[in-house]
PDB file of C-alpha atoms in Angstrom:
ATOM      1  CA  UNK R  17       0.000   0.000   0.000  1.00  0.00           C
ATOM      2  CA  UNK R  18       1.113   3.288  -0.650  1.00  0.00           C
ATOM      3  CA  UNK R  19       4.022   2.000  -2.439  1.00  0.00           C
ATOM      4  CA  UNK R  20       5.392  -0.062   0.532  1.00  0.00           C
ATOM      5  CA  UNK R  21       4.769  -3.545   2.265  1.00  0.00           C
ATOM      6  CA  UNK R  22       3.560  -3.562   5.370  1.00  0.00           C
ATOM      7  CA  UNK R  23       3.833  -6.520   7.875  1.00  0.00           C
ATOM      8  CA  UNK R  24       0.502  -6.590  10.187  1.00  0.00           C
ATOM      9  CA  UNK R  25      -1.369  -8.979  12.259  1.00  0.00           C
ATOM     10  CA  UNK R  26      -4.773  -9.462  12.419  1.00  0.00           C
ATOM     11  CA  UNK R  27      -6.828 -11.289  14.765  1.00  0.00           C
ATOM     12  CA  UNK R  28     -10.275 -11.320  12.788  1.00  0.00           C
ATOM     13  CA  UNK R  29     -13.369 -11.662  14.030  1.00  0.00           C
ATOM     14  CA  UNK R  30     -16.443  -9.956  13.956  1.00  0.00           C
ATOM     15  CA  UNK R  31     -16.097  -7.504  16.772  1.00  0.00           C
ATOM     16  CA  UNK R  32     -15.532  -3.573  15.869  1.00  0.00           C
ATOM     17  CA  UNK R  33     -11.810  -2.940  14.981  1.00  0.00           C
ATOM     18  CA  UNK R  34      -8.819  -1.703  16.639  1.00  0.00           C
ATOM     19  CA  UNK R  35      -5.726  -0.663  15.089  1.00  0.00           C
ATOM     20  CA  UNK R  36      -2.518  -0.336  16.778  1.00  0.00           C
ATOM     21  CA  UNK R  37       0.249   2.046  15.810  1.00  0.00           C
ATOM     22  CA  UNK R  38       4.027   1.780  17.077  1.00  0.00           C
ATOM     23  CA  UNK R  39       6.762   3.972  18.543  1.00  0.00           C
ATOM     24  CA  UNK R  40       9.789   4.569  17.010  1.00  0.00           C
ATOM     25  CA  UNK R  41      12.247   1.227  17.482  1.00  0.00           C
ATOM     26  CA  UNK R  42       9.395  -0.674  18.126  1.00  0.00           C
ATOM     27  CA  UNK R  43       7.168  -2.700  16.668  1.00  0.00           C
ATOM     28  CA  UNK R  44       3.462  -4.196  16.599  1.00  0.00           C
ATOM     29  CA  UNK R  45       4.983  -6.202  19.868  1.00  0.00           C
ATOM     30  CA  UNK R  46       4.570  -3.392  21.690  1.00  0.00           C
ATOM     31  CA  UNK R  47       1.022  -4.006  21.416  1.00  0.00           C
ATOM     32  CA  UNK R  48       0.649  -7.494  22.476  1.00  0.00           C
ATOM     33  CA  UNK R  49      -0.900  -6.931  25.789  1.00  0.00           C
ATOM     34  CA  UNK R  50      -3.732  -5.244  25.023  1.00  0.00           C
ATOM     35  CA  UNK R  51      -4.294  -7.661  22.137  1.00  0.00           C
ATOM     36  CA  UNK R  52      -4.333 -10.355  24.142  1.00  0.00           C
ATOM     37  CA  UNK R  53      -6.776  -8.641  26.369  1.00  0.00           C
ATOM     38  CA  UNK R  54      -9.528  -7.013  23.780  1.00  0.00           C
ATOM     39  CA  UNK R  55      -9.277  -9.446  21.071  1.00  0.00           C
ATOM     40  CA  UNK R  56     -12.257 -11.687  22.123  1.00  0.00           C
ATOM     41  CA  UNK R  57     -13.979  -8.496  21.947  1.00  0.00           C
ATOM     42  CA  UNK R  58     -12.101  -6.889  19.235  1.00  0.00           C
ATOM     43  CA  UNK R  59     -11.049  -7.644  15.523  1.00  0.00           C
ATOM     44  CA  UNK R  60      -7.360  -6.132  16.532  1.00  0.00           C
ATOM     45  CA  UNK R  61      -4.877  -5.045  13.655  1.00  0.00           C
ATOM     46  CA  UNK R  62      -1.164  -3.968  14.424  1.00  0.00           C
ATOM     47  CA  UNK R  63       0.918  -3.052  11.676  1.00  0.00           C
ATOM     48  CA  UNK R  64       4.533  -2.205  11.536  1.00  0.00           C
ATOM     49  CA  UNK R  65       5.412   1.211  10.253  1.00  0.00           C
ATOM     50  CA  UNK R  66       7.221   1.274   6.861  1.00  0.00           C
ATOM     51  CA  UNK R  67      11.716   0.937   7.882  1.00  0.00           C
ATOM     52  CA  UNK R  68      11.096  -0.839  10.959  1.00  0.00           C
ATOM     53  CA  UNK R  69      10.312  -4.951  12.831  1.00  0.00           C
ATOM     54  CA  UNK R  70       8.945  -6.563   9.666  1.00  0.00           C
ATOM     55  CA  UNK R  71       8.071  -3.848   6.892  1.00  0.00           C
ATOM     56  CA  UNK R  72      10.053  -3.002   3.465  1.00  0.00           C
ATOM     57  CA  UNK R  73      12.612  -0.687   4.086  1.00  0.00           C
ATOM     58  CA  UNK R  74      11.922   1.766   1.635  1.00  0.00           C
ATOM     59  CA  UNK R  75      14.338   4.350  -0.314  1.00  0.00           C
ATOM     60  CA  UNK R  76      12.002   7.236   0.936  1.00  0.00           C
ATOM     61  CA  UNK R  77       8.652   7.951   2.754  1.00  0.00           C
ATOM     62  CA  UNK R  78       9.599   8.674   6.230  1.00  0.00           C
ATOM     63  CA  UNK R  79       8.121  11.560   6.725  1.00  0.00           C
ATOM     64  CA  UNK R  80       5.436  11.681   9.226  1.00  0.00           C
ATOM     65  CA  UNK R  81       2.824  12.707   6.090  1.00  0.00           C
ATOM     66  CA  UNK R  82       3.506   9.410   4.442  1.00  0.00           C
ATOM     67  CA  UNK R  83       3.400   7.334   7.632  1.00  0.00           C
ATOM     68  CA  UNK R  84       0.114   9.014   8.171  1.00  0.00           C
ATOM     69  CA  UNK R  85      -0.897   8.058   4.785  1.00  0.00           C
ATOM     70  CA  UNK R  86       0.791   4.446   5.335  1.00  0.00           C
ATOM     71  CA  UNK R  87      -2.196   4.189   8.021  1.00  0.00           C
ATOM     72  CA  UNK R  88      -4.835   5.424   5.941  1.00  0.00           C
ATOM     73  CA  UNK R  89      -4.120   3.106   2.606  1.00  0.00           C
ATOM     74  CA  UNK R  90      -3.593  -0.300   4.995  1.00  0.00           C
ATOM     75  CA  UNK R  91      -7.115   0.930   6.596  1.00  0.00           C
ATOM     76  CA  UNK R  92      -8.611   1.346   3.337  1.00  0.00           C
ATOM     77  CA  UNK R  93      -6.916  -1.965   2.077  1.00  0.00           C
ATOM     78  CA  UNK R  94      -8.524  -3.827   4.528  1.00  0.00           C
ATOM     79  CA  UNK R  95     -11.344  -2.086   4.291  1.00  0.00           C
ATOM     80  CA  UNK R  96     -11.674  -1.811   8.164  1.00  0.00           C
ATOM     81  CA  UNK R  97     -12.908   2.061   8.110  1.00  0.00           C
ATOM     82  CA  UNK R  98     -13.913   3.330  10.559  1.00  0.00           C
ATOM     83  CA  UNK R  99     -12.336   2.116  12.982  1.00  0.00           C
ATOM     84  CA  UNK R 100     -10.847   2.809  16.845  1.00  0.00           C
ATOM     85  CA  UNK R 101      -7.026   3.746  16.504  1.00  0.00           C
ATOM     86  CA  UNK R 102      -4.687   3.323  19.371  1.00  0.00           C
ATOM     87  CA  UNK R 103      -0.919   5.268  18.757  1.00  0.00           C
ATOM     88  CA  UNK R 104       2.008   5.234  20.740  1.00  0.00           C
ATOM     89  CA  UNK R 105       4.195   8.017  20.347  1.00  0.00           C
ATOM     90  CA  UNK R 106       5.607   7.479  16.650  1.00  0.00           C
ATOM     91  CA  UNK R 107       2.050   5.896  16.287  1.00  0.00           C
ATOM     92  CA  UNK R 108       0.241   8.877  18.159  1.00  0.00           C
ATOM     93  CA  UNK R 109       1.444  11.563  14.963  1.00  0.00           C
ATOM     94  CA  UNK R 110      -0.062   9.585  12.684  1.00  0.00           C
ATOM     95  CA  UNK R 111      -3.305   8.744  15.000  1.00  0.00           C
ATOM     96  CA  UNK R 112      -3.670  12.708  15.325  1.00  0.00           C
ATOM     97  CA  UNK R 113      -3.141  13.223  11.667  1.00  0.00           C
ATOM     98  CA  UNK R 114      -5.963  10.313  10.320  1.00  0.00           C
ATOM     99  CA  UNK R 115      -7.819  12.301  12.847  1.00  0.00           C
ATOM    100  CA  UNK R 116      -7.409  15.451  11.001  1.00  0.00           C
ATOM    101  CA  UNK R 117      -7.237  14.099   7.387  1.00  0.00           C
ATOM    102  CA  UNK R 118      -8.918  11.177   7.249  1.00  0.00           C
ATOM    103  CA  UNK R 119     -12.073  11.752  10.296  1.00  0.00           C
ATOM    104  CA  UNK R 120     -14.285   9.171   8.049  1.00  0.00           C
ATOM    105  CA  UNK R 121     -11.561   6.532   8.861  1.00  0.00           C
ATOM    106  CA  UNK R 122     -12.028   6.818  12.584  1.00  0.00           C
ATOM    107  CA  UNK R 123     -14.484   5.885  15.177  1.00  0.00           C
ATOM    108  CA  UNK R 124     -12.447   7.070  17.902  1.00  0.00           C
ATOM    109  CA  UNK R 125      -8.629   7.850  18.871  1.00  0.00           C
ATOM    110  CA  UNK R 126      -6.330   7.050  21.974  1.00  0.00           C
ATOM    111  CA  UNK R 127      -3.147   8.587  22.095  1.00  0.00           C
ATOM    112  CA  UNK R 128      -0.088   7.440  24.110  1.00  0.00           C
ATOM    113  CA  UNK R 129       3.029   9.184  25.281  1.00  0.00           C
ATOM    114  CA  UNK R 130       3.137  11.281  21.643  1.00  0.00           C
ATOM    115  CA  UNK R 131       2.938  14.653  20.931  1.00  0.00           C
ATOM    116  CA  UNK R 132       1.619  17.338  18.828  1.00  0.00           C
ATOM    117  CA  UNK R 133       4.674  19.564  18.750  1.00  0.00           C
ATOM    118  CA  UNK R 134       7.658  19.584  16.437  1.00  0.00           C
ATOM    119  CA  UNK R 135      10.647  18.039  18.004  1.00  0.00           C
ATOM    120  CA  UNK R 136      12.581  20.767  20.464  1.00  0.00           C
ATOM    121  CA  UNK R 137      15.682  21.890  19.438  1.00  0.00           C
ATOM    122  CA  UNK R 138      17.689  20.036  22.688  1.00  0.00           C
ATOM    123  CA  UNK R 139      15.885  16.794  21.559  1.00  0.00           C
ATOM    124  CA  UNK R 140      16.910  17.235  18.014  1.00  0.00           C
ATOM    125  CA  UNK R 141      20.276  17.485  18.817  1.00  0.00           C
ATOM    126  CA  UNK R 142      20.660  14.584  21.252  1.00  0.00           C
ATOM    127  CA  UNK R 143      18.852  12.398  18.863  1.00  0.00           C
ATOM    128  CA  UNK R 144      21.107  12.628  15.459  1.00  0.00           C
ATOM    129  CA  UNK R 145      24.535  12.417  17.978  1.00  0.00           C
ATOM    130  CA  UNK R 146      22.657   9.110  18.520  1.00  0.00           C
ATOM    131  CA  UNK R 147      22.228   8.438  15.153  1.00  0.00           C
ATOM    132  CA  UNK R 148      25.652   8.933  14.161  1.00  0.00           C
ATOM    133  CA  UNK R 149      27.214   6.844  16.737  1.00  0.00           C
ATOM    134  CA  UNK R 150      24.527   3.896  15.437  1.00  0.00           C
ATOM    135  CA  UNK R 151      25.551   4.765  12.049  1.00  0.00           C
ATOM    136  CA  UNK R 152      29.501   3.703  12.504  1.00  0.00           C
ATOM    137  CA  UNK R 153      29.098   1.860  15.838  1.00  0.00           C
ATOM    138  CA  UNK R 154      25.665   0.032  15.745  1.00  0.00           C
ATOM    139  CA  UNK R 155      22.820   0.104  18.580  1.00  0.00           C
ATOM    140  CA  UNK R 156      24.976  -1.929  21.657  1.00  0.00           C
ATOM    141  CA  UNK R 157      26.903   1.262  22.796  1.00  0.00           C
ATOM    142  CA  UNK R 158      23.889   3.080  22.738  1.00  0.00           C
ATOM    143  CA  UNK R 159      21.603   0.749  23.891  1.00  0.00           C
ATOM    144  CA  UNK R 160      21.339   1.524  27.503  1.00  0.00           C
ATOM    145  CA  UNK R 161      20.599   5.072  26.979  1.00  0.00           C
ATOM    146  CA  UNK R 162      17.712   4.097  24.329  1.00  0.00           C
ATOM    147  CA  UNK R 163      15.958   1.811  27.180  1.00  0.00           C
ATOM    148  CA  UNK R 164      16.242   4.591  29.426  1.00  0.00           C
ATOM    149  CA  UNK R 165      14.578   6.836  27.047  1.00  0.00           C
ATOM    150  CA  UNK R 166      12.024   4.500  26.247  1.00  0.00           C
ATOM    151  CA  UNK R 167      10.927   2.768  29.804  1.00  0.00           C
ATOM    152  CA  UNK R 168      10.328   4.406  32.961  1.00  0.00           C
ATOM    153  CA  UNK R 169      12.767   4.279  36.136  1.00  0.00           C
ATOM    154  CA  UNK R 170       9.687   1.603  37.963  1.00  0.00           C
ATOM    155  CA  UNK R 171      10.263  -0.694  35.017  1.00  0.00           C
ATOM    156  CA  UNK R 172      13.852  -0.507  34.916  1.00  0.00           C
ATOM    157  CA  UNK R 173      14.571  -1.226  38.838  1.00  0.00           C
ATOM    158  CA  UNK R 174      11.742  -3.987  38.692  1.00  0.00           C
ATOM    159  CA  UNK R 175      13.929  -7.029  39.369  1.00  0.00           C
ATOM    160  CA  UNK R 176      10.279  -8.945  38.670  1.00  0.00           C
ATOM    161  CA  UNK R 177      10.542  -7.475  35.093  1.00  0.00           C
ATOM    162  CA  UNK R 178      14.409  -7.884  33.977  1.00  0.00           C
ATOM    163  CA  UNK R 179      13.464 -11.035  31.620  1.00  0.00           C
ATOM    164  CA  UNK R 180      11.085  -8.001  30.015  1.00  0.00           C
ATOM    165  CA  UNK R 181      13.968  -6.087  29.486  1.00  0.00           C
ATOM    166  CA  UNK R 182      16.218  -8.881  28.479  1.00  0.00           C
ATOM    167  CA  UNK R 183      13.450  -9.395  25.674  1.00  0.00           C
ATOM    168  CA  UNK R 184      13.067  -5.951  24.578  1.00  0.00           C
ATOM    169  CA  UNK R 185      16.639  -5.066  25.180  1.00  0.00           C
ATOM    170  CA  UNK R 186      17.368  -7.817  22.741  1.00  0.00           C
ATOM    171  CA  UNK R 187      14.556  -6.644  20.699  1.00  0.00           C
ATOM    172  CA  UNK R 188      16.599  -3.255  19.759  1.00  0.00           C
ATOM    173  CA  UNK R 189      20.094  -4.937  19.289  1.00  0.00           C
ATOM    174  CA  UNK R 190      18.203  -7.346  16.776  1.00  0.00           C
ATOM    175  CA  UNK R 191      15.880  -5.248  14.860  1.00  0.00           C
ATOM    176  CA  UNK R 192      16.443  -2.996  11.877  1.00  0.00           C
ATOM    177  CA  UNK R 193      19.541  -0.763  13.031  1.00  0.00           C
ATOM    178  CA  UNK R 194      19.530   0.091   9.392  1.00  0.00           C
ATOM    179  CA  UNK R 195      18.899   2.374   6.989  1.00  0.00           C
ATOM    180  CA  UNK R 196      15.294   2.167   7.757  1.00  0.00           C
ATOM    181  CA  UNK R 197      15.804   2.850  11.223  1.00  0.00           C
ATOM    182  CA  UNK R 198      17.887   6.025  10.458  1.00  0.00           C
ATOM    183  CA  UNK R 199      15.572   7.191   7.759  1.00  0.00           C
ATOM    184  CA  UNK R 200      12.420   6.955  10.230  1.00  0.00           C
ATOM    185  CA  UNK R 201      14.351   8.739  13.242  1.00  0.00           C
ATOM    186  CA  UNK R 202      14.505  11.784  10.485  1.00  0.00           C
ATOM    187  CA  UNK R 203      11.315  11.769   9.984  1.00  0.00           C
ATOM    188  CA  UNK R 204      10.219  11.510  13.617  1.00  0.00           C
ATOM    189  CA  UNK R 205      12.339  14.427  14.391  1.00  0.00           C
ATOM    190  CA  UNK R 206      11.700  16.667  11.760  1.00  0.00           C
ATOM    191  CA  UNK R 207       7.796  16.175  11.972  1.00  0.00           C
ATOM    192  CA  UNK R 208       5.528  19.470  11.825  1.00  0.00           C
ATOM    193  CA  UNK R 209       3.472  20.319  14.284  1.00  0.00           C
ATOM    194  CA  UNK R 210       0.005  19.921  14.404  1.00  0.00           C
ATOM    195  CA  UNK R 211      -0.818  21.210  17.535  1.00  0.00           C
ATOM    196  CA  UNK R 212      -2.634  24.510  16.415  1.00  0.00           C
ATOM    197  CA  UNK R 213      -5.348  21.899  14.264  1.00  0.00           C
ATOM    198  CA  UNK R 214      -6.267  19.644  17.209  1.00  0.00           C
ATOM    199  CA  UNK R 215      -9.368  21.532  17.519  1.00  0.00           C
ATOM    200  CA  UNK R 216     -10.976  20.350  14.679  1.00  0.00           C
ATOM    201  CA  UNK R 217     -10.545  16.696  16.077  1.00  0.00           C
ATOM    202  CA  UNK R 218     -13.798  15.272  16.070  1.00  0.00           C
ATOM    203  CA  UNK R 219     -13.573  11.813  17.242  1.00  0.00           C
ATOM    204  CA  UNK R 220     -13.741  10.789  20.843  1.00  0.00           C
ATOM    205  CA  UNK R 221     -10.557  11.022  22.048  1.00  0.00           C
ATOM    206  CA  UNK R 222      -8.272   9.586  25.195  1.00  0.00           C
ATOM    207  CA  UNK R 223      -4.809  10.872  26.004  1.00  0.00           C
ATOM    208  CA  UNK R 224      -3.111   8.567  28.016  1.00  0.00           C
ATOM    209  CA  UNK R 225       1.092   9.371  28.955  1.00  0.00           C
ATOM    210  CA  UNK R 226       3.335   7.988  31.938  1.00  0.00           C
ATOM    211  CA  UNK R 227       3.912   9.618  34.485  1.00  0.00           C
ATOM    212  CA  UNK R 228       7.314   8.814  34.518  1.00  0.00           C
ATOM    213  CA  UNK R 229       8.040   9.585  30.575  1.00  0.00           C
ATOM    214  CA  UNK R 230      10.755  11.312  29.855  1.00  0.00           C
ATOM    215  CA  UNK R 231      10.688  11.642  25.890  1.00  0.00           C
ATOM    216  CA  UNK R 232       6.908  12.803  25.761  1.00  0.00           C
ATOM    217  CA  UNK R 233       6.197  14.603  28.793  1.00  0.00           C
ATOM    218  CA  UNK R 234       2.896  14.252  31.124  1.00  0.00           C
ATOM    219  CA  UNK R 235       2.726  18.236  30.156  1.00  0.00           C
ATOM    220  CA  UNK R 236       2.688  17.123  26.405  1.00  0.00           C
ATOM    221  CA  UNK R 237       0.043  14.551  26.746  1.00  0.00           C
ATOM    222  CA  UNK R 238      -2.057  17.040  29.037  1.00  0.00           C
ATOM    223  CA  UNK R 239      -1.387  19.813  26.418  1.00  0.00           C
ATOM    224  CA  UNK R 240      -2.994  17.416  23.755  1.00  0.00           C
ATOM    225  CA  UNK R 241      -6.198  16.318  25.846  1.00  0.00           C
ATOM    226  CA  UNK R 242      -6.927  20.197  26.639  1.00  0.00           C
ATOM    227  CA  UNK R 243      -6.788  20.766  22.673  1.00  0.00           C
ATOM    228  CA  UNK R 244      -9.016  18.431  22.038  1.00  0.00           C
ATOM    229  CA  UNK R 245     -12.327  18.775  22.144  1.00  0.00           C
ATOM    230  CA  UNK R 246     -14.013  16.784  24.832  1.00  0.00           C
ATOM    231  CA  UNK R 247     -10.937  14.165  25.354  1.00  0.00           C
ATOM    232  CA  UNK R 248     -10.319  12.761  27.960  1.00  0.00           C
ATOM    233  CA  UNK R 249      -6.412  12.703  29.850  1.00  0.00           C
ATOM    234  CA  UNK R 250      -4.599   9.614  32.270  1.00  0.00           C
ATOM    235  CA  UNK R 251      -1.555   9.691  33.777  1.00  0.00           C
ATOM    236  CA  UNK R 252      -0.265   5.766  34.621  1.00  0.00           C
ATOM    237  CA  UNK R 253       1.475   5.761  37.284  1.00  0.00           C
ATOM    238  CA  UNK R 254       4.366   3.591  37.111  1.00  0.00           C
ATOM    239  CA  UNK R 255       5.150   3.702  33.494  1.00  0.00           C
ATOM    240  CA  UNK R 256       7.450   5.843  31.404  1.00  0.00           C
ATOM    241  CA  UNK R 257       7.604   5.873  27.015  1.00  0.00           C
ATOM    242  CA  UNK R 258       6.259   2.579  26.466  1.00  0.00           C
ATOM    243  CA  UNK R 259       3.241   2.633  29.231  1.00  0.00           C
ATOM    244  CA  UNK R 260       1.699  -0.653  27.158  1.00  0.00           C
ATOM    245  CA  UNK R 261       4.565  -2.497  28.212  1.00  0.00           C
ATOM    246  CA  UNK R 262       4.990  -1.400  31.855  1.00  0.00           C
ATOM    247  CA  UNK R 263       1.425  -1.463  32.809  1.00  0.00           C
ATOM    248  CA  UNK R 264      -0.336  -3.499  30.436  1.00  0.00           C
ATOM    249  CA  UNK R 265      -3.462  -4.104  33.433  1.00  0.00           C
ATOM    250  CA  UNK R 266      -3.887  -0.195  33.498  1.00  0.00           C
ATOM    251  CA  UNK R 267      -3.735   0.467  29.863  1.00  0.00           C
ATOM    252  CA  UNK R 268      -5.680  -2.442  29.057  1.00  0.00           C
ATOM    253  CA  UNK R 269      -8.518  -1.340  31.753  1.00  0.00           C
ATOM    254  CA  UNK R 270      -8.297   2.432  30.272  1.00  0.00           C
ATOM    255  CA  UNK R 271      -8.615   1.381  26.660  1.00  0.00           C
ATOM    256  CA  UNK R 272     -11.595  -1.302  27.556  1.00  0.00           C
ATOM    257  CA  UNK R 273     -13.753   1.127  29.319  1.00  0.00           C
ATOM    258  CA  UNK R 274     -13.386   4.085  26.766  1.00  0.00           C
ATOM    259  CA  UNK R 275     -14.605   2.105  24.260  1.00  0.00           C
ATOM    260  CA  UNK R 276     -17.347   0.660  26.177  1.00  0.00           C
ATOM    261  CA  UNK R 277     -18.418   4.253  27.006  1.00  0.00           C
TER     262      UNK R 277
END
């Protein structure tokens, strides 16, 4: 679709469907919680985004317009519109962007440790030094800084949770650290920002962020939810980037009772 091929999974059924939208270095893994948990319920789709996990690594594309539109033409494809979309950070610009360019696509939106702003400048910078040492050096010097960006401190110092860093830990050194990977941290950080159109969002909407994220904010996610008309805002406690992860049980109850409302 779109000129790229997407890996996705798909649960079927005949429940109302869900689609689930990574984070940068991710995948539709990241997910695999809450599918677990709604798909009795739920026909659940998670895709991986076009560069990274199991999706063509394209020449181009990586901007966060084409990602968007990634979303849209797999939707389309599958002829699942209108549907619930859940995004996680990477996954929440393009979840904020179908909202805004594609409302007939949506039934409703939850958003998750992302943000509507461009990339600050600090970030920016911090970011491509990482890129360059994965460039000559590959992910393993860098790795331990990337999991700190991307889990909270409660997940980290878990000792009940180090065989679910060992897996996502491993994760990162394994995955595409490859041109892909590069191309789609470029567009990440050089997104637009769309923060001045969330107003026009029309589709129910829940912002959900950790409270302990350090890459998007609480402010960020509260920022978004007070744009948005009617939306609803959680903080998890106990989570940081990747709050489907570190608290699947409160993510999964947040998720189920939106959607029931």
């Amino acid at each position: 679709v779109n000129g790229v091929t997407l890996a996705y999974v798909d649960t079927g059924g005949p429940g109302e469907v869900i689609v689930f939208s990574h984070g940068f270095l991710m995948s539709h893994a990241l997910f695999a919680p809450q599918i677990a948990a709604l798909k009795d319920e739920y026909r659940c789709v998670a895709y991986d985004h076009r560069g990274q996990a199991g999706s063509e690594v394209t020449d181009g594309g990586y901007d966060i317009d084409t990602i968007t539109e990634d979303a849209a033409a797999l939707m389309k494809a599958l002829d699942i519109g209108p549907c619930h979309f859940v995004g996680l950070s990477m996954g929440g610009f393009a979840g904020m962007r179908l909202a805004l360019r594609h409302p007939e696509l949506l039934k409703s939106l939850v958003l998750l440790d992302t943000s509507a702003d461009s990339e600050p400048s600090a970030s920016k910078r911090q970011y491509k030094m990482l890129a360059m040492v994965v460039r000559v050096f590959g992910l393993r010097p860098v790795v331990g800084k990337i999991m700190s960006i991307l889990f909270g401190k409660t997940f980290m110092a878990d000792p009940n949770r180090a065989e679910d860093r060992a897996q996502w830990r491993n994760h990162l050194l394994t995955g595409h650290v490859t041109k892909g990977v590069l191309r789609a941290l470029t567009g990440v950080i050089e997104r637009d920002s769309v923060y001045d159109q969330l107003g026009s969002i029309t589709v129910p909407s829940l912002v959900m962020v950790g409270r302990e994220d350090v890459a998007t904010v609480p402010a960020k996610g509260k920022r978004i939810a007070d744009a948005i008309p009617g939306a609803t805002f959680l903080l998890i406690d106990g989570a940081g980037h990747s709050a489907t992860v570190e608290q699947p049980d409160r993510v999964n109850a947040a998720i189920k009772n939106f959607l029931e409302g």
